[in-house]
CSV table of C-alpha atoms in Angstrom, one decimal:
chain,number,residue,atom,x,y,z
T,1,MET,CA,101.8,130.7,95.0
T,2,GLN,CA,104.3,132.3,92.7
T,3,THR,CA,108.0,132.9,94.3
T,4,GLN,CA,110.4,135.0,93.0
T,5,VAL,CA,113.8,133.2,93.4
T,6,ALA,CA,116.6,133.9,91.3
T,7,VAL,CA,117.8,131.1,89.2
T,8,GLN,CA,121.4,129.8,89.8
T,9,PRO,CA,124.4,128.4,87.3
T,10,GLU,CA,123.0,124.7,87.3
T,11,ALA,CA,126.7,122.6,88.3
T,12,GLN,CA,126.6,125.3,91.5
T,13,PHE,CA,122.7,124.7,92.3
T,14,LYS,CA,123.7,120.4,91.9
T,15,GLU,CA,126.1,121.3,94.3
T,16,GLN,CA,124.1,123.4,96.8
T,17,ARG,CA,121.1,121.1,96.9
T,18,GLN,CA,122.6,117.7,97.3
T,19,GLU,CA,124.9,119.1,99.7
T,20,SER,CA,122.0,120.1,101.7
T,21,ILE,CA,120.1,116.7,101.9
T,22,HIS,CA,120.4,113.4,103.3
T,23,PRO,CA,118.8,110.6,101.6
T,24,PRO,CA,115.7,109.1,104.3
T,25,THR,CA,115.1,105.7,105.1
T,26,GLN,CA,112.9,103.7,103.4
T,27,ARG,CA,110.2,103.8,105.9
T,28,GLN,CA,109.9,107.6,105.3
T,29,ILE,CA,108.5,107.7,101.6
T,30,ARG,CA,104.7,106.6,101.7
T,31,LEU,CA,103.4,108.0,98.0
T,32,LEU,CA,106.1,108.7,94.5
T,33,VAL,CA,104.3,110.9,92.5
T,34,LEU,CA,105.9,111.0,88.6
T,35,ASP,CA,105.6,113.6,86.0
T,36,ILE,CA,105.7,112.3,82.4
T,37,ASP,CA,107.3,113.8,79.9
T,38,GLY,CA,110.9,115.0,80.7
T,39,THR,CA,110.3,112.8,83.7
T,40,ILE,CA,109.4,109.4,83.1
T,41,ALA,CA,109.3,109.8,78.9
T,42,GLY,CA,112.1,111.4,76.9
T,43,ARG,CA,111.9,111.9,73.0
T,44,SER,CA,111.1,108.2,72.9
T,45,ASN,CA,107.8,108.8,74.7
T,46,GLN,CA,108.3,105.6,76.7
T,47,VAL,CA,109.4,104.7,80.0
T,48,SER,CA,112.5,102.7,79.9
T,49,GLY,CA,113.2,99.2,81.5
T,50,PRO,CA,115.7,100.5,84.4
T,51,VAL,CA,112.5,102.9,85.4
T,52,ARG,CA,110.2,100.9,85.2
T,53,GLU,CA,112.1,98.4,87.9
T,54,ALA,CA,113.2,101.0,89.6
T,55,ILE,CA,109.6,102.0,90.2
T,56,GLN,CA,108.4,98.4,90.4
T,57,LYS,CA,111.1,98.1,93.4
T,58,ALA,CA,109.6,100.8,95.3
T,59,LYS,CA,106.2,99.8,95.4
T,60,ALA,CA,108.2,96.4,96.9
T,61,ALA,CA,109.6,98.8,99.6
T,62,GLY,CA,106.0,99.7,100.3
T,63,VAL,CA,105.8,102.8,97.9
T,64,ARG,CA,102.2,104.2,96.7
T,65,VAL,CA,103.1,105.7,93.6
T,66,ALA,CA,101.0,108.0,91.0
T,67,ILE,CA,101.1,110.1,88.3
T,68,ALA,CA,100.9,113.9,87.7
T,69,THR,CA,100.6,115.4,84.7
T,70,GLY,CA,100.0,117.9,81.9
T,71,ARG,CA,98.6,115.3,79.4
T,72,MET,CA,94.8,114.5,78.9
T,73,TYR,CA,93.7,111.5,81.1
T,74,ARG,CA,93.6,109.5,77.6
T,75,SER,CA,96.8,110.0,76.8
T,76,ALA,CA,98.5,109.3,80.2
T,77,GLU,CA,96.3,106.0,80.8
T,78,ARG,CA,99.0,104.1,78.8
T,79,PHE,CA,101.8,105.8,81.2
T,80,HIS,CA,99.7,104.8,84.6
T,81,HIS,CA,99.5,101.2,82.9
T,82,ALA,CA,103.6,100.7,81.7
T,83,ILE,CA,104.7,102.2,85.6
T,84,GLN,CA,102.1,99.7,87.2
T,85,ALA,CA,100.8,102.8,89.3
T,86,ASP,CA,98.4,102.0,92.0
T,87,MET,CA,97.0,105.3,92.8
T,88,PRO,CA,94.5,107.8,91.2
T,89,LEU,CA,95.9,109.0,87.3
T,90,CYS,CA,96.0,113.0,88.3
T,91,SER,CA,95.6,114.4,84.7
T,92,TYR,CA,94.9,117.8,83.1
T,93,GLN,CA,97.6,119.3,85.8
T,94,GLY,CA,95.4,117.9,88.5
T,95,ALA,CA,92.0,119.0,87.0
T,96,LEU,CA,90.9,115.6,86.2
T,97,ILE,CA,91.8,113.1,88.9
T,98,ARG,CA,90.4,109.2,87.6
T,99,ASP,CA,91.1,105.7,89.1
T,100,PRO,CA,91.6,103.8,85.8
T,101,ALA,CA,91.1,100.6,87.8
T,102,SER,CA,87.3,101.1,88.5
T,103,GLN,CA,87.2,104.3,85.9
T,104,GLU,CA,85.6,106.7,88.9
T,105,THR,CA,86.0,110.2,88.5
T,106,LEU,CA,87.1,111.4,92.5
T,107,LYS,CA,87.7,115.1,91.0
T,108,HIS,CA,86.7,117.3,88.0
T,109,TRP,CA,87.4,120.8,87.6
T,110,ALA,CA,86.4,122.7,84.3
T,111,LEU,CA,86.8,126.1,84.0
T,112,ASP,CA,83.8,128.5,83.6
T,113,TRP,CA,81.9,129.0,80.0
T,114,GLU,CA,82.3,132.7,80.4
T,115,LEU,CA,85.8,132.8,81.6
T,116,ALA,CA,87.2,130.1,78.7
T,117,GLU,CA,85.3,132.6,76.4
T,118,ASP,CA,87.4,135.8,77.1
T,119,LEU,CA,90.9,134.1,77.3
T,120,LEU,CA,90.1,132.5,73.9
T,121,GLN,CA,89.0,135.6,72.0
T,122,ARG,CA,92.0,137.5,74.0
T,123,LEU,CA,94.3,134.4,72.2
T,124,GLN,CA,92.7,134.7,69.0
T,125,ASP,CA,94.7,138.5,68.8
T,126,HIS,CA,97.9,136.4,68.2
T,127,PRO,CA,99.6,133.8,65.7
T,128,LEU,CA,98.6,130.0,68.0
T,129,VAL,CA,97.4,127.2,67.7
T,130,VAL,CA,94.8,126.3,70.1
T,131,HIS,CA,93.5,123.5,72.0
T,132,LEU,CA,90.3,122.5,73.9
T,133,TYR,CA,89.7,119.3,76.2
T,134,ILE,CA,86.1,119.3,76.9
T,135,GLU,CA,84.7,116.0,78.1
T,136,ASP,CA,88.7,114.4,77.7
T,137,GLN,CA,87.9,114.8,74.1
T,138,LEU,CA,90.7,117.2,71.9
T,139,TYR,CA,89.3,119.8,70.1
T,140,LEU,CA,90.9,122.0,67.3
T,141,ARG,CA,90.0,125.1,66.4
T,142,GLU,CA,91.9,124.5,63.0
T,143,LEU,CA,94.3,121.8,61.6
T,144,SER,CA,97.7,122.7,61.9
T,145,PRO,CA,101.4,120.7,61.5
T,146,LEU,CA,101.8,122.1,65.5
T,147,SER,CA,97.9,120.4,66.1
T,148,GLN,CA,98.9,117.1,64.3
T,149,ALA,CA,102.7,116.2,66.0
T,150,TYR,CA,101.3,117.1,69.4
T,151,ALA,CA,98.2,114.3,68.1
T,152,GLN,CA,100.9,112.5,67.2
T,153,ARG,CA,102.9,112.4,70.2
T,154,SER,CA,99.7,112.4,72.6
T,155,GLN,CA,98.2,109.5,70.7
T,156,VAL,CA,95.0,110.5,70.8
T,157,PRO,CA,91.9,111.6,68.1
T,158,PHE,CA,91.3,114.9,67.6
T,159,GLN,CA,88.3,116.9,66.2
T,160,LEU,CA,87.3,120.2,64.6
T,161,LEU,CA,86.0,122.7,67.4
T,162,SER,CA,82.0,123.0,66.2
T,163,CYS,CA,79.2,124.9,67.5
T,164,GLU,CA,77.9,121.9,69.4
T,165,GLN,CA,80.7,122.3,72.0
T,166,TRP,CA,80.5,126.3,72.4
T,167,GLY,CA,79.5,126.9,75.9
T,168,GLN,CA,80.7,123.9,77.1
T,169,ARG,CA,83.0,124.2,80.2
T,170,PRO,CA,86.7,123.2,79.4
T,171,THR,CA,88.6,120.8,81.7
T,172,LYS,CA,91.7,122.9,79.8
T,173,VAL,CA,92.4,125.5,77.1
T,174,LEU,CA,96.0,125.1,75.4
T,175,ALA,CA,97.7,127.8,73.4
T,176,MET,CA,100.9,126.2,71.2
T,177,SER,CA,103.4,128.4,69.2
T,178,GLU,CA,106.9,127.6,67.9
T,179,ASP,CA,107.8,131.1,69.3
T,180,VAL,CA,108.8,130.6,73.0
T,181,ASP,CA,109.2,134.5,73.7
T,182,LEU,CA,105.7,135.2,72.9
T,183,ILE,CA,104.6,132.3,75.5
T,184,ASP,CA,106.8,134.2,77.7
T,185,GLN,CA,105.2,137.8,76.8
T,186,LEU,CA,101.4,136.2,76.7
T,187,LEU,CA,102.0,134.2,80.1
T,188,GLY,CA,103.1,137.3,81.7
T,189,SER,CA,100.8,139.6,80.1
T,190,LEU,CA,97.6,136.7,80.9
T,191,ARG,CA,99.0,137.1,84.7
T,192,GLN,CA,98.5,140.6,84.8
T,193,GLN,CA,94.9,140.5,83.0
T,194,TYR,CA,93.9,137.7,85.3
T,195,SER,CA,93.9,136.9,88.6
T,196,ARG,CA,94.9,133.4,90.0
T,197,GLU,CA,91.7,133.4,91.9
T,198,GLN,CA,90.1,133.4,87.9
T,199,LEU,CA,92.5,131.2,86.0
T,200,TYR,CA,95.2,128.9,86.7
T,201,LEU,CA,98.1,129.6,84.0
T,202,THR,CA,101.6,127.5,83.2
T,203,ARG,CA,103.3,125.3,80.9
T,204,SER,CA,104.3,122.0,80.4
T,205,GLU,CA,106.9,122.7,77.7
T,206,PRO,CA,108.4,126.4,76.7
T,207,PHE,CA,105.9,126.4,74.0
T,208,PHE,CA,102.8,125.6,75.8
T,209,LEU,CA,100.6,128.0,77.8
T,210,GLU,CA,98.3,126.2,79.5
T,211,ALA,CA,95.2,127.6,81.1
T,212,THR,CA,92.9,125.8,84.2
T,213,HIS,CA,90.4,126.5,86.5
T,214,PRO,CA,91.8,127.9,89.4
T,215,ALA,CA,91.7,125.1,91.9
T,216,VAL,CA,93.9,123.1,90.0
T,217,ASN,CA,97.8,122.2,90.1
T,218,LYS,CA,99.9,119.3,90.4
T,219,GLY,CA,100.4,120.7,94.4
T,220,ASN,CA,97.4,120.4,95.2
T,221,ALA,CA,96.3,117.2,93.1
T,222,VAL,CA,99.5,115.2,95.2
T,223,ARG,CA,97.7,116.8,98.9
T,224,PHE,CA,94.2,115.3,97.8
T,225,LEU,CA,96.3,111.7,97.0
T,226,ALA,CA,98.4,111.8,100.1
T,227,GLU,CA,96.4,113.6,103.1
T,228,GLU,CA,92.9,112.8,101.9
T,229,MET,CA,93.3,109.4,100.3
T,230,LEU,CA,96.4,108.0,102.3
T,231,GLY,CA,96.0,109.7,105.4
T,232,LEU,CA,100.1,110.6,105.3
T,233,SER,CA,101.9,113.8,105.1
T,234,ALA,CA,104.0,116.3,102.7
T,235,ASP,CA,107.1,114.7,104.2
T,236,GLN,CA,105.9,110.7,103.1
T,237,VAL,CA,105.8,112.0,99.7
T,238,MET,CA,108.4,111.9,97.3
T,239,ALA,CA,107.4,114.5,93.4
T,240,ILE,CA,109.8,114.3,90.7
T,241,GLY,CA,109.1,116.4,87.9
T,242,ASP,CA,110.9,119.1,84.9
T,243,SER,CA,109.0,121.6,84.4
T,244,ASP,CA,107.2,125.3,85.5
T,245,ASN,CA,103.9,122.7,86.3
T,246,ASP,CA,105.5,120.9,88.3
T,247,ILE,CA,106.5,123.5,90.9
T,248,GLU,CA,103.8,123.3,93.1
T,249,MET,CA,104.5,119.4,93.5
T,250,ILE,CA,108.0,120.2,93.8
T,251,GLN,CA,107.2,122.3,96.7
T,252,TYR,CA,104.4,120.4,98.8
T,253,ALA,CA,106.3,117.5,98.7
T,254,GLY,CA,108.8,116.2,101.6
T,255,ILE,CA,111.3,115.3,98.8
T,256,GLY,CA,111.0,117.4,95.6
T,257,VAL,CA,113.3,116.4,92.4
T,258,ALA,CA,113.7,117.8,89.6
T,259,MET,CA,115.2,116.1,86.5
T,260,GLY,CA,118.8,117.4,85.6
T,261,ASN,CA,117.3,118.5,81.8
T,262,ALA,CA,114.4,120.9,84.7
T,263,SER,CA,113.3,124.2,83.8
T,264,ALA,CA,115.0,126.8,85.1
T,265,ALA,CA,111.6,127.9,86.9
T,266,LEU,CA,112.0,124.6,88.5
T,267,LEU,CA,115.1,124.2,89.7
T,268,PRO,CA,115.2,126.4,92.6
T,269,HIS,CA,112.0,124.6,94.5
T,270,ALA,CA,113.7,121.3,94.4
T,271,ASP,CA,115.5,119.3,97.0
T,272,TRP,CA,117.5,117.3,94.7
T,273,VAL,CA,118.5,117.6,91.0
T,274,ALA,CA,118.5,114.1,89.4
T,275,PRO,CA,119.7,113.2,86.1
T,276,LEU,CA,118.9,113.5,82.7
T,277,VAL,CA,115.5,111.9,81.4
T,278,ASP,CA,117.7,109.8,78.9
T,279,GLN,CA,120.1,108.8,81.4
T,280,ASP,CA,117.0,107.3,84.0
T,281,GLY,CA,117.1,110.3,86.3
T,282,VAL,CA,114.4,109.0,87.6
T,283,ALA,CA,115.7,105.1,88.3
T,284,ALA,CA,118.8,107.9,90.1
T,285,ALA,CA,116.5,109.4,92.4
T,286,ILE,CA,114.7,106.5,93.6
T,287,GLU,CA,117.7,105.0,94.1
T,288,ALA,CA,119.2,108.0,96.1
T,289,PHE,CA,115.5,108.5,98.1
T,290,ILE,CA,113.7,105.2,98.7
T,291,LEU,CA,116.2,101.9,97.9
T,292,SER,CA,119.3,103.4,99.8
T,293,PRO,CA,119.7,102.0,102.9
């Protein structure tokens, strides 16, 4: 759902949100869902000690913990283990939900190849770096410094796309550019060219443009974990994120928290704004809404 909301100055927004919500008791939150980049991991690409400790305290209080990320499953799995999450891992914005304990795939939505091919043809008219993700493998159309930096941070191997992959249904298509204005323009243009019933278009970073199956978004993934797996209602869920692709899960959760470094598009949807990722904002949110009496 696309909601048009005027973005307020951050200081004013924080003041209004923090005054308008009262931390619930520990018994109300039963599922905590966390984004990775910009939320539990900052520039270090690691989870800090205070954040790990706060998550363990939340688990000790009876809260289940999950990750919902735009990352590949194989890139996100180490964070799942680092925070000792005890729910299935939602990767690719929720397009692939898999249990790391059993490696059972619970949900997987892939793009129809014809639609993916049409999108690729449109993207090739622009100076972009394009990635395809097929069966949790990273395929590049061509090698570039952006792709190398991406693979290094993600800690995943890559392969150059060949005719063998042509026709296989990708879990996600990612276009990258250092020109953020170009990404802005393309996102708006593609949302006019493709309906919401054809593609889910979002971004997890200002210089990313990401396309997945239309049934996919983090809100639907969190709903699956909460309602279908745990029998919970939305008001028993707390979600924390920082970017545009977190909007749907922040809207769904009873307590939706935006990081202090969150995108302008996410802020209006949050119930509370936490400190920055480098200030262990997740730990502060857990303390405020789960651990405080």
